[in-house]
């Protein structure tokens, strides 16, 4: 089915038929193809479609959300009826403003819809990755290649008359390489992901992704364990932006700031980072994994300056929290699917480049850790304490990159760390990920320049005293 | 209006449709779930959420090729389209002679997974449970200043698996869960503590206990100090213990073992843990969260000792991996949803309890660190076994808590960790994840800090 303006108007009227002040319809049809090549075999081939809708009705701060799979107009009305029954508000029937469709520009260009590409071509790229990874080094022991294409068509309509459609095309090409040396197993993972069409997956991109994964696995299997303790750390722009995502980004989500749940609560206009730090969230950055024309409430995405030269400017908002905090709607109300209510989420979050020469930043450190790859992270927004995984790092000796280290993690507290960063490079590097919050996954990207942190706790192995 | 088919009819139609193709066989999995959640914050209802979910996932086998398709469109045309998609996509996979469907008849014994009466429960009654959680937390300490979110959820799920080899099984289950994140405040210091639990019966969830633990965790972290880099014995209470035990499950996967991605490959019959360690995976524990009569492939589930006093005794297997290893299938091909194929996973996976009380175990340690929260558990690498995690904890001397610590890391390897478990207490608890653990002690781990 395709939801029309008439379907939406009828569903919204039903949703508000037993009271309620405001209603919204979110409908989606999500087509997914996932292919997995493992142990030299194209082992799993999955295709599917999930179609459903969620209807929200609110009264003041209270909301009802009914959702389910939808195949026709009757299913949609049944969900609207369930929402209406649950709101149980005696405020009388509200009018629905006449629905009128408008269209937003799409920041990412999809030249080739992946659904039109023969599946054999996708398999061919995966086999290419498998062969090259295995040829990289005799210690390469196992290779897993993942291809995932997702095309999500959505409609958002609400009782204020909004009716907007969007299509999000998302591709992921991931390579996981396992290397073995003696009894030691290590893995290296690299993914290419974005919101462009199949044109983003060229042979060259596949080979680069594969080369990185294979190099990391082989390097890690021979690397020494990282030392535990407090060190000066240089984060290369190549590492991408997990740091900014965990240490600052989550703490700036408006829903966590409404009731003082973040270390950044109540600090608008205050100094929360060093003068060198400017932080942005940009839902319009073409082709990036977090990019989309609008969020899942139909609000157009923005390039939002969150921290400017150390001063906190605003939070990442959805409609409800923008209203409650009296800030602009930033287009950051996102949801994993029709099964979830939107929550405040990042899109593509970054520290803006500064003025220092990246090579000079490395050269300035006599003894420290040079981080060139970051993996997953997590933050406790109430205390600001965060941790993130390091997937590639080296010892710095006399301003130069020295031996590789494995099994490291970085921990710290967001505002403290952001106040201590004392050099910001003129470069910028991106990374991709899937962010988890309140049980919902969201595709995101992060970016940062090369940074110097004078003193931060590194997790690893306690070395014997000299 | 399109025709609405009941669950059994959907499965019948899908099986018939697969039989109508020129293929070797197929499997149909249907899941139909309804749930209600109430989100409360600081005594006020924020959201009432009702979810409905119904769909099928199909596997179609043809000459060793296997294709998987899923759909939430359960009209006759939607089912037909899903079957065709599964057949078509099978062509791109490489043939594997060990791919198969279940052929052995299964039974659905009553495992105490279902409780009547969810539908009749009012929003008011559900809300009162969530409010009771917050009240209990506030009663713990005046420094509890608020909550990030408190949630009550319940749901019913119907699962049907059928194959073209006449295997068919159905079961219904219910669950009830509560969880909260209490925040404690003292001057500028703010700390959060999360706790939740999930049960099969409404009466089994304990709002008082959940609120209390959440508050105690938050208050316990107030005034935490930095900690020097050092190696110390580590104490894990049941909840922290199960968080780490969860990372062990992939090591037992027969699929990872066959592909050389598990540190347990080739170690059957060998010592892989200290002799205090016995690990059991029990899919038949009545009323437990991950209990099921059969798995996602329609294979009867089992109860197994995976590690017996430190000796590796078995792996977790699917139909395919059991054929490759020439062993009986163990019923561990689990389904996350109708939209994902079976993956090898554990049921009620737990560390068997030992004899001493937790106090007796801890009192014997001169100096130790008891972990109170872990950050970044999802980054533990199941292939290398390496972990390096953010943590908070309590510094203990002779079992007495001296002060809370923050900003530290703990790091090591899962295999070393298993070998270093020197004490296991008698207080086995099963958590909301379905994993179970008693309090246990690791003789030494690297702690990164100041």
mmCIF file of C-alpha atoms in Angstrom, chain A residues 142-329:
data_model
loop_
_atom_site.group_PDB
_atom_site.id
_atom_site.type_symbol
_atom_site.label_atom_id
_atom_site.label_comp_id
_atom_site.label_asym_id
_atom_site.label_seq_id
_atom_site.Cartn_x
_atom_site.Cartn_y
_atom_site.Cartn_z
ATOM 1 C CA UNK A 142 38.963 -16.367 8.371
ATOM 2 C CA UNK A 143 37.067 -13.686 6.442
ATOM 3 C CA UNK A 144 33.452 -12.577 6.810
ATOM 4 C CA UNK A 145 31.959 -10.095 4.335
ATOM 5 C CA UNK A 146 28.614 -8.418 4.905
ATOM 6 C CA UNK A 147 26.475 -6.507 2.425
ATOM 7 C CA UNK A 148 23.289 -4.816 3.562
ATOM 8 C CA UNK A 149 20.991 -2.599 1.548
ATOM 9 C CA UNK A 150 18.036 -0.900 3.089
ATOM 10 C CA UNK A 151 15.456 1.277 1.386
ATOM 11 C CA UNK A 152 13.013 2.849 3.803
ATOM 12 C CA UNK A 153 10.023 4.777 2.450
ATOM 13 C CA UNK A 154 8.268 6.816 5.088
ATOM 14 C CA UNK A 155 5.296 9.117 5.435
ATOM 15 C CA UNK A 156 4.814 11.477 8.362
ATOM 16 C CA UNK A 157 1.521 13.314 8.791
ATOM 17 C CA UNK A 158 0.150 15.176 11.766
ATOM 18 C CA UNK A 159 -2.948 17.036 12.881
ATOM 19 C CA UNK A 160 -1.264 20.380 12.146
ATOM 20 C CA UNK A 161 -1.670 19.497 8.471
ATOM 21 C CA UNK A 162 1.835 18.176 7.786
ATOM 22 C CA UNK A 163 2.251 15.457 5.153
ATOM 23 C CA UNK A 164 5.795 14.612 4.135
ATOM 24 C CA UNK A 165 7.422 11.660 2.444
ATOM 25 C CA UNK A 166 11.025 10.593 2.449
ATOM 26 C CA UNK A 167 13.087 7.753 1.072
ATOM 27 C CA UNK A 168 16.274 6.696 2.865
ATOM 28 C CA UNK A 169 18.673 4.502 0.944
ATOM 29 C CA UNK A 170 21.382 3.042 3.161
ATOM 30 C CA UNK A 171 24.208 0.727 2.223
ATOM 31 C CA UNK A 172 26.738 -1.074 4.409
ATOM 32 C CA UNK A 173 29.676 -3.074 3.142
ATOM 33 C CA UNK A 174 31.607 -4.578 6.059
ATOM 34 C CA UNK A 175 34.684 -6.802 6.185
ATOM 35 C CA UNK A 176 35.697 -8.769 9.288
ATOM 36 C CA UNK A 177 39.087 -10.445 9.107
ATOM 37 C CA UNK A 178 40.380 -12.918 11.689
ATOM 38 C CA UNK A 179 44.122 -13.483 11.972
ATOM 39 C CA UNK A 180 45.799 -16.283 13.894
ATOM 40 C CA UNK A 181 49.313 -16.578 15.209
ATOM 41 C CA UNK A 182 50.025 -19.489 17.543
ATOM 42 C CA UNK A 183 47.101 -19.590 19.978
ATOM 43 C CA UNK A 184 46.300 -15.897 19.586
ATOM 44 C CA UNK A 185 43.242 -14.887 17.543
ATOM 45 C CA UNK A 186 42.634 -11.249 16.629
ATOM 46 C CA UNK A 187 40.077 -9.550 14.429
ATOM 47 C CA UNK A 188 40.033 -6.442 12.273
ATOM 48 C CA UNK A 189 36.822 -4.814 11.074
ATOM 49 C CA UNK A 190 36.161 -2.031 8.618
ATOM 50 C CA UNK A 191 32.920 -0.878 7.059
ATOM 51 C CA UNK A 192 31.953 1.510 4.303
ATOM 52 C CA UNK A 193 28.490 2.911 4.853
ATOM 53 C CA UNK A 194 26.477 5.854 3.623
ATOM 54 C CA UNK A 195 23.247 7.213 2.190
ATOM 55 C CA UNK A 196 24.264 7.343 -1.464
ATOM 56 C CA UNK A 197 23.265 4.769 -4.046
ATOM 57 C CA UNK A 198 25.155 1.713 -5.251
ATOM 58 C CA UNK A 199 27.640 4.019 -7.019
ATOM 59 C CA UNK A 200 29.431 4.381 -3.665
ATOM 60 C CA UNK A 201 30.525 0.734 -3.793
ATOM 61 C CA UNK A 202 33.248 0.670 -6.417
ATOM 62 C CA UNK A 203 35.999 -1.946 -6.637
ATOM 63 C CA UNK A 204 38.420 0.640 -5.256
ATOM 64 C CA UNK A 205 36.263 1.338 -2.189
ATOM 65 C CA UNK A 206 35.845 -2.383 -1.537
ATOM 66 C CA UNK A 207 39.591 -2.954 -1.802
ATOM 67 C CA UNK A 208 40.399 -0.080 0.519
ATOM 68 C CA UNK A 209 37.892 -1.288 3.134
ATOM 69 C CA UNK A 210 39.200 -4.845 2.840
ATOM 70 C CA UNK A 211 42.833 -3.737 3.053
ATOM 71 C CA UNK A 212 42.204 -1.852 6.292
ATOM 72 C CA UNK A 213 40.387 -4.773 7.945
ATOM 73 C CA UNK A 214 43.104 -7.257 6.937
ATOM 74 C CA UNK A 215 45.940 -4.962 7.993
ATOM 75 C CA UNK A 216 44.352 -4.391 11.430
ATOM 76 C CA UNK A 217 43.820 -8.107 12.095
ATOM 77 C CA UNK A 218 47.390 -9.004 11.140
ATOM 78 C CA UNK A 219 48.859 -6.036 12.991
ATOM 79 C CA UNK A 220 46.888 -6.801 16.166
ATOM 80 C CA UNK A 221 47.843 -10.465 16.246
ATOM 81 C CA UNK A 222 51.495 -9.470 16.573
ATOM 82 C CA UNK A 223 50.992 -6.338 18.711
ATOM 83 C CA UNK A 224 51.849 -5.938 22.386
ATOM 84 C CA UNK A 225 48.987 -5.345 24.838
ATOM 85 C CA UNK A 226 48.377 -1.662 25.518
ATOM 86 C CA UNK A 227 49.608 -0.484 28.937
ATOM 87 C CA UNK A 228 47.078 0.581 31.589
ATOM 88 C CA UNK A 229 47.473 4.022 33.104
ATOM 89 C CA UNK A 230 47.285 7.753 32.437
ATOM 90 C CA UNK A 231 48.875 8.987 29.200
ATOM 91 C CA UNK A 232 49.038 11.862 26.736
ATOM 92 C CA UNK A 233 46.924 10.777 23.769
ATOM 93 C CA UNK A 234 46.868 12.031 20.187
ATOM 94 C CA UNK A 235 43.676 11.085 18.366
ATOM 95 C CA UNK A 236 44.283 11.058 14.627
ATOM 96 C CA UNK A 237 41.515 12.372 12.368
ATOM 97 C CA UNK A 238 41.721 8.931 10.717
ATOM 98 C CA UNK A 239 40.115 7.526 13.860
ATOM 99 C CA UNK A 240 36.834 9.326 13.115
ATOM 100 C CA UNK A 241 34.581 10.726 15.772
ATOM 101 C CA UNK A 242 33.465 8.130 18.336
ATOM 102 C CA UNK A 243 35.014 10.420 20.955
ATOM 103 C CA UNK A 244 32.730 13.356 20.215
ATOM 104 C CA UNK A 245 29.705 11.087 19.900
ATOM 105 C CA UNK A 246 30.208 9.560 23.356
ATOM 106 C CA UNK A 247 31.874 12.301 25.349
ATOM 107 C CA UNK A 248 29.657 15.186 24.247
ATOM 108 C CA UNK A 249 26.964 14.251 21.715
ATOM 109 C CA UNK A 250 24.697 12.132 23.920
ATOM 110 C CA UNK A 251 24.906 14.689 26.703
ATOM 111 C CA UNK A 252 23.483 17.322 24.322
ATOM 112 C CA UNK A 253 20.329 15.387 23.447
ATOM 113 C CA UNK A 254 17.420 17.544 24.601
ATOM 114 C CA UNK A 255 15.371 14.754 26.195
ATOM 115 C CA UNK A 256 18.209 14.099 28.655
ATOM 116 C CA UNK A 257 18.512 17.785 29.461
ATOM 117 C CA UNK A 258 14.876 18.447 30.239
ATOM 118 C CA UNK A 259 14.988 16.966 33.722
ATOM 119 C CA UNK A 260 18.629 17.460 34.529
ATOM 120 C CA UNK A 261 19.734 14.028 33.316
ATOM 121 C CA UNK A 262 22.886 15.313 31.610
ATOM 122 C CA UNK A 263 26.077 16.977 32.799
ATOM 123 C CA UNK A 264 25.192 19.682 30.244
ATOM 124 C CA UNK A 265 21.725 20.393 31.748
ATOM 125 C CA UNK A 266 21.026 24.036 32.474
ATOM 126 C CA UNK A 267 24.350 25.163 31.024
ATOM 127 C CA UNK A 268 23.229 26.966 27.818
ATOM 128 C CA UNK A 269 25.467 29.992 27.245
ATOM 129 C CA UNK A 270 28.125 28.621 29.598
ATOM 130 C CA UNK A 271 31.671 27.498 28.919
ATOM 131 C CA UNK A 272 31.671 23.684 28.651
ATOM 132 C CA UNK A 273 34.812 23.068 26.584
ATOM 133 C CA UNK A 274 38.126 24.630 25.644
ATOM 134 C CA UNK A 275 38.037 27.693 23.305
ATOM 135 C CA UNK A 276 39.403 25.407 20.590
ATOM 136 C CA UNK A 277 36.281 23.257 20.532
ATOM 137 C CA UNK A 278 33.339 23.815 18.190
ATOM 138 C CA UNK A 279 30.832 20.957 17.911
ATOM 139 C CA UNK A 280 28.252 20.512 15.137
ATOM 140 C CA UNK A 281 25.536 18.046 14.256
ATOM 141 C CA UNK A 282 24.772 18.060 10.556
ATOM 142 C CA UNK A 283 21.864 16.031 9.209
ATOM 143 C CA UNK A 284 22.392 17.541 5.752
ATOM 144 C CA UNK A 285 26.007 16.429 5.072
ATOM 145 C CA UNK A 286 25.601 14.757 1.630
ATOM 146 C CA UNK A 287 26.022 10.986 1.519
ATOM 147 C CA UNK A 288 26.933 10.515 5.174
ATOM 148 C CA UNK A 289 25.381 7.644 7.114
ATOM 149 C CA UNK A 290 23.443 9.943 9.448
ATOM 150 C CA UNK A 291 22.054 12.144 6.674
ATOM 151 C CA UNK A 292 18.365 12.426 5.789
ATOM 152 C CA UNK A 293 16.030 15.120 4.423
ATOM 153 C CA UNK A 294 13.875 15.120 7.528
ATOM 154 C CA UNK A 295 13.721 13.405 10.881
ATOM 155 C CA UNK A 296 11.026 10.890 11.817
ATOM 156 C CA UNK A 297 8.597 13.613 12.869
ATOM 157 C CA UNK A 298 8.891 15.254 9.448
ATOM 158 C CA UNK A 299 11.079 18.135 10.660
ATOM 159 C CA UNK A 300 13.698 19.211 8.143
ATOM 160 C CA UNK A 301 17.242 18.336 9.221
ATOM 161 C CA UNK A 302 19.763 21.078 9.997
ATOM 162 C CA UNK A 303 23.389 21.898 10.462
ATOM 163 C CA UNK A 304 23.258 22.767 14.164
ATOM 164 C CA UNK A 305 26.092 24.448 16.036
ATOM 165 C CA UNK A 306 25.976 22.895 19.501
ATOM 166 C CA UNK A 307 29.151 24.270 21.041
ATOM 167 C CA UNK A 308 30.909 27.305 19.576
ATOM 168 C CA UNK A 309 34.449 28.039 20.754
ATOM 169 C CA UNK A 310 33.685 26.273 24.003
ATOM 170 C CA UNK A 311 30.284 27.894 24.693
ATOM 171 C CA UNK A 312 27.165 25.692 24.798
ATOM 172 C CA UNK A 313 24.656 27.035 22.239
ATOM 173 C CA UNK A 314 21.761 24.582 22.017
ATOM 174 C CA UNK A 315 20.634 20.949 22.293
ATOM 175 C CA UNK A 316 19.588 18.333 19.744
ATOM 176 C CA UNK A 317 15.802 18.349 19.794
ATOM 177 C CA UNK A 318 12.650 16.615 18.724
ATOM 178 C CA UNK A 319 9.333 18.527 18.660
ATOM 179 C CA UNK A 320 8.340 17.837 22.245
ATOM 180 C CA UNK A 321 11.647 18.776 23.823
ATOM 181 C CA UNK A 322 12.196 21.808 21.599
ATOM 182 C CA UNK A 323 8.879 23.122 22.874
ATOM 183 C CA UNK A 324 9.554 22.267 26.494
ATOM 184 C CA UNK A 325 13.073 23.727 26.524
ATOM 185 C CA UNK A 326 12.121 26.716 24.360
ATOM 186 C CA UNK A 327 14.766 25.965 21.718
ATOM 187 C CA UNK A 328 14.591 25.611 17.924
ATOM 188 C CA UNK A 329 13.457 22.320 16.346
#
